Amino acid sequence: MIASPTVASRSKNHLPFGEVRHGRLYGWDILSVSQFSRADLDAIFDVAKEMRHMVERVGTFDLLKGKLLACLFYEPSTRTSSSFIAAIERLGGSTIPITQGVQFSSVSKGESLADTVRTLECYCDAIVLRHPEIGSAALAAEAARKPIINAGDGAGEHPTQALLDLFTIEEEFGRVDGLMVTMLGDLKYGRTVHSLARLLALFDVPLNFVSPDILGLPPMLRVELVKAGVRLRETSDLHEVLAESDVLYVTRVQKERFESIELYNQVKDAYVITPKTLEAAKPDMILMHPLPRVGEISTEVDSDPRAAYFRQVENGMYVRMALLAMVLGKA
Ligand code: NCD
């Protein structure tokens, strides 16, 4: 099993005006899923369910009234940025959104990430950061006094996506242990795969990895998973594992991370899931995707009840509401 660091090593508990607040995750930077234990996940998911209940009942409420979240996105985003904005606003807080044009901020004048983060934290209570370089969130967290939430650091990790993916699996099946999960597509550059595989290593879940040869798991992640006791299988043929899979997690080939467009063109259409593909799958399996999709799942599949990707999207808001409430000490 993958160890999680102590709360203290991740916590930035600065209590303003003598305010007493506490709770699991309070003051944490959220940088990698390796921080979480199963007990943490249970706690986050319990709060996420409460959030769903509250949204269904009242829509918006005041748990984080007065709190300000900066959303600093150096890479494109639709779901992650808008779900964080929706999450804080549903909790009565507000945002500094730098999500559609870092080019209009001082970043375009050459300001360092550390200085940008040190500036933003003067105005807000936490910073959500997406950046093209692996390790950028950790670097920002070193510089910042306020919590940093990693919304994707290049081909590194995407911890909040993995939380919502795992939450979705648990909601759909009522359990995680004992399921078989297959991840398909770009396993080399796909940060959502890296984070979800690490989280699933905390459970008794065999993992299948299906990809073209050149898009296999990063070797260090493979070693980490094996050391954590994961039973894993790697293949380029989906049909070797499809019929046994409870979850098929499909990913986009990450065009922006390729060194050459020729190489991208060689693998971009390696797999396309169609209604025909799913004929060979279990009737109660689920098909997941972090989205955006660019052809790897045909739209004809959308009406199949096994297609869970838009349910994932909705779960993302509840999980991010939970995470914000916990990191800001209000849950
Ligand atoms: C993913 C990402 O940004 O890593 N999208 C997301 O956050 N839902 C997946 C991708 O871009 O392919």
mmCIF file of C-alpha atoms in Angstrom, residues 26-149:
data_model
loop_
_atom_site.group_PDB
_atom_site.id
_atom_site.type_symbol
_atom_site.label_atom_id
_atom_site.label_comp_id
_atom_site.label_asym_id
_atom_site.label_seq_id
_atom_site.Cartn_x
_atom_site.Cartn_y
_atom_site.Cartn_z
ATOM 1 C CA TYR A 26 -7.377 21.467 7.209
ATOM 2 C CA GLY A 27 -4.612 23.633 5.759
ATOM 3 C CA TRP A 28 -3.294 20.888 3.453
ATOM 4 C CA ASP A 29 -1.688 21.448 0.120
ATOM 5 C CA ILE A 30 -3.292 18.912 -2.227
ATOM 6 C CA LEU A 31 -0.397 17.941 -4.500
ATOM 7 C CA SER A 32 -0.527 14.179 -5.027
ATOM 8 C CA VAL A 33 -2.943 11.366 -4.237
ATOM 9 C CA SER A 34 -0.093 9.719 -2.314
ATOM 10 C CA GLN A 35 -1.085 12.031 0.547
ATOM 11 C CA PHE A 36 -4.359 10.220 1.138
ATOM 12 C CA SER A 37 -5.125 7.215 3.317
ATOM 13 C CA ARG A 38 -8.309 5.203 2.951
ATOM 14 C CA ALA A 39 -9.655 6.958 6.025
ATOM 15 C CA ASP A 40 -9.065 10.324 4.321
ATOM 16 C CA LEU A 41 -10.933 9.116 1.244
ATOM 17 C CA ASP A 42 -13.875 7.915 3.324
ATOM 18 C CA ALA A 43 -14.000 11.295 5.049
ATOM 19 C CA ILE A 44 -13.868 13.250 1.765
ATOM 20 C CA PHE A 45 -16.557 11.073 0.192
ATOM 21 C CA ASP A 46 -18.843 11.402 3.226
ATOM 22 C CA VAL A 47 -18.607 15.179 2.951
ATOM 23 C CA ALA A 48 -19.103 15.006 -0.840
ATOM 24 C CA LYS A 49 -22.366 13.114 -0.299
ATOM 25 C CA GLU A 50 -23.512 15.786 2.155
ATOM 26 C CA MET A 51 -22.634 18.413 -0.431
ATOM 27 C CA ARG A 52 -24.751 16.671 -3.040
ATOM 28 C CA HIS A 53 -27.631 16.505 -0.614
ATOM 29 C CA MET A 54 -27.323 20.226 0.186
ATOM 30 C CA VAL A 55 -27.060 21.232 -3.482
ATOM 31 C CA GLU A 56 -30.175 19.201 -4.255
ATOM 32 C CA ARG A 57 -32.042 20.795 -1.350
ATOM 33 C CA VAL A 58 -30.908 24.423 -1.380
ATOM 34 C CA GLY A 59 -28.520 24.924 -4.308
ATOM 35 C CA THR A 60 -26.144 27.380 -2.655
ATOM 36 C CA PHE A 61 -25.310 27.828 1.016
ATOM 37 C CA ASP A 62 -22.938 29.841 3.166
ATOM 38 C CA LEU A 63 -20.353 27.393 4.502
ATOM 39 C CA LEU A 64 -17.447 29.249 2.854
ATOM 40 C CA LYS A 65 -18.974 32.720 2.862
ATOM 41 C CA GLY A 66 -16.208 35.291 2.728
ATOM 42 C CA LYS A 67 -13.642 32.829 1.366
ATOM 43 C CA LEU A 68 -11.825 33.588 -1.840
ATOM 44 C CA LEU A 69 -10.283 30.989 -4.143
ATOM 45 C CA ALA A 70 -7.749 31.897 -6.846
ATOM 46 C CA CYS A 71 -7.918 29.679 -9.926
ATOM 47 C CA LEU A 72 -4.619 29.996 -11.771
ATOM 48 C CA PHE A 73 -4.629 27.994 -14.997
ATOM 49 C CA TYR A 74 -1.593 28.005 -17.286
ATOM 50 C CA GLU A 75 -3.177 25.251 -19.421
ATOM 51 C CA PRO A 76 -6.655 25.018 -20.998
ATOM 52 C CA SER A 77 -9.503 23.683 -18.894
ATOM 53 C CA THR A 78 -13.284 23.429 -19.029
ATOM 54 C CA ARG A 79 -14.391 21.025 -16.305
ATOM 55 C CA THR A 80 -11.700 21.438 -13.682
ATOM 56 C CA SER A 81 -11.763 25.238 -13.650
ATOM 57 C CA SER A 82 -15.534 25.603 -13.886
ATOM 58 C CA SER A 83 -16.206 22.920 -11.283
ATOM 59 C CA PHE A 84 -13.857 24.610 -8.789
ATOM 60 C CA ILE A 85 -15.588 27.924 -9.480
ATOM 61 C CA ALA A 86 -19.021 26.305 -9.132
ATOM 62 C CA ALA A 87 -17.870 24.535 -5.954
ATOM 63 C CA ILE A 88 -16.693 27.653 -4.123
ATOM 64 C CA GLU A 89 -19.691 29.689 -5.298
ATOM 65 C CA ARG A 90 -22.171 27.019 -4.207
ATOM 66 C CA LEU A 91 -20.527 27.274 -0.794
ATOM 67 C CA GLY A 92 -21.017 31.043 -0.718
ATOM 68 C CA GLY A 93 -17.419 31.971 -1.519
ATOM 69 C CA SER A 94 -15.968 33.608 -4.615
ATOM 70 C CA THR A 95 -13.052 33.380 -7.020
ATOM 71 C CA ILE A 96 -10.204 35.216 -8.661
ATOM 72 C CA PRO A 97 -10.395 33.409 -11.991
ATOM 73 C CA ILE A 98 -7.192 33.463 -14.035
ATOM 74 C CA THR A 99 -8.411 30.704 -16.253
ATOM 75 C CA GLN A 100 -8.764 32.213 -19.681
ATOM 76 C CA GLY A 101 -5.698 34.156 -20.406
ATOM 77 C CA VAL A 102 -2.665 33.862 -18.226
ATOM 78 C CA GLN A 103 -1.272 35.806 -21.213
ATOM 79 C CA PHE A 104 -3.065 38.867 -19.868
ATOM 80 C CA SER A 105 -1.498 38.493 -16.417
ATOM 81 C CA SER A 106 2.044 39.411 -15.391
ATOM 82 C CA VAL A 107 3.093 35.871 -16.321
ATOM 83 C CA SER A 108 3.425 37.251 -19.874
ATOM 84 C CA LYS A 109 5.948 39.776 -18.522
ATOM 85 C CA GLY A 110 8.070 36.894 -17.295
ATOM 86 C CA GLU A 111 6.936 36.735 -13.677
ATOM 87 C CA SER A 112 7.968 33.507 -11.930
ATOM 88 C CA LEU A 113 5.383 31.013 -10.679
ATOM 89 C CA ALA A 114 6.597 31.608 -7.112
ATOM 90 C CA ASP A 115 6.039 35.364 -7.351
ATOM 91 C CA THR A 116 2.626 34.957 -8.993
ATOM 92 C CA VAL A 117 1.533 32.589 -6.242
ATOM 93 C CA ARG A 118 2.960 34.802 -3.477
ATOM 94 C CA THR A 119 0.988 37.698 -4.920
ATOM 95 C CA LEU A 120 -2.315 35.875 -5.321
ATOM 96 C CA GLU A 121 -2.210 34.488 -1.799
ATOM 97 C CA CYS A 122 -2.230 38.039 -0.452
ATOM 98 C CA TYR A 123 -5.810 38.276 -1.721
ATOM 99 C CA CYS A 124 -7.225 34.787 -1.299
ATOM 100 C CA ASP A 125 -7.494 31.773 1.012
ATOM 101 C CA ALA A 126 -6.334 28.997 -1.324
ATOM 102 C CA ILE A 127 -4.990 28.639 -4.865
ATOM 103 C CA VAL A 128 -5.970 26.063 -7.471
ATOM 104 C CA LEU A 129 -3.120 25.683 -9.950
ATOM 105 C CA ARG A 130 -2.843 23.993 -13.352
ATOM 106 C CA HIS A 131 0.566 24.193 -14.985
ATOM 107 C CA PRO A 132 2.336 22.335 -17.817
ATOM 108 C CA GLU A 133 5.377 21.262 -15.772
ATOM 109 C CA ILE A 134 5.618 18.186 -13.566
ATOM 110 C CA GLY A 135 6.322 19.283 -10.000
ATOM 111 C CA SER A 136 5.003 22.822 -10.491
ATOM 112 C CA ALA A 137 2.341 22.460 -7.803
ATOM 113 C CA ALA A 138 4.947 21.288 -5.286
ATOM 114 C CA LEU A 139 7.125 24.234 -6.222
ATOM 115 C CA ALA A 140 4.236 26.647 -5.746
ATOM 116 C CA ALA A 141 3.396 25.020 -2.414
ATOM 117 C CA GLU A 142 6.954 25.622 -1.196
ATOM 118 C CA ALA A 143 6.596 29.290 -2.039
ATOM 119 C CA ALA A 144 3.087 29.780 -0.656
ATOM 120 C CA ARG A 145 1.734 30.160 2.871
ATOM 121 C CA LYS A 146 -1.806 29.336 1.772
ATOM 122 C CA PRO A 147 -2.927 25.893 0.523
ATOM 123 C CA ILE A 148 -2.168 24.993 -3.096
ATOM 124 C CA ILE A 149 -4.451 22.541 -4.877
#
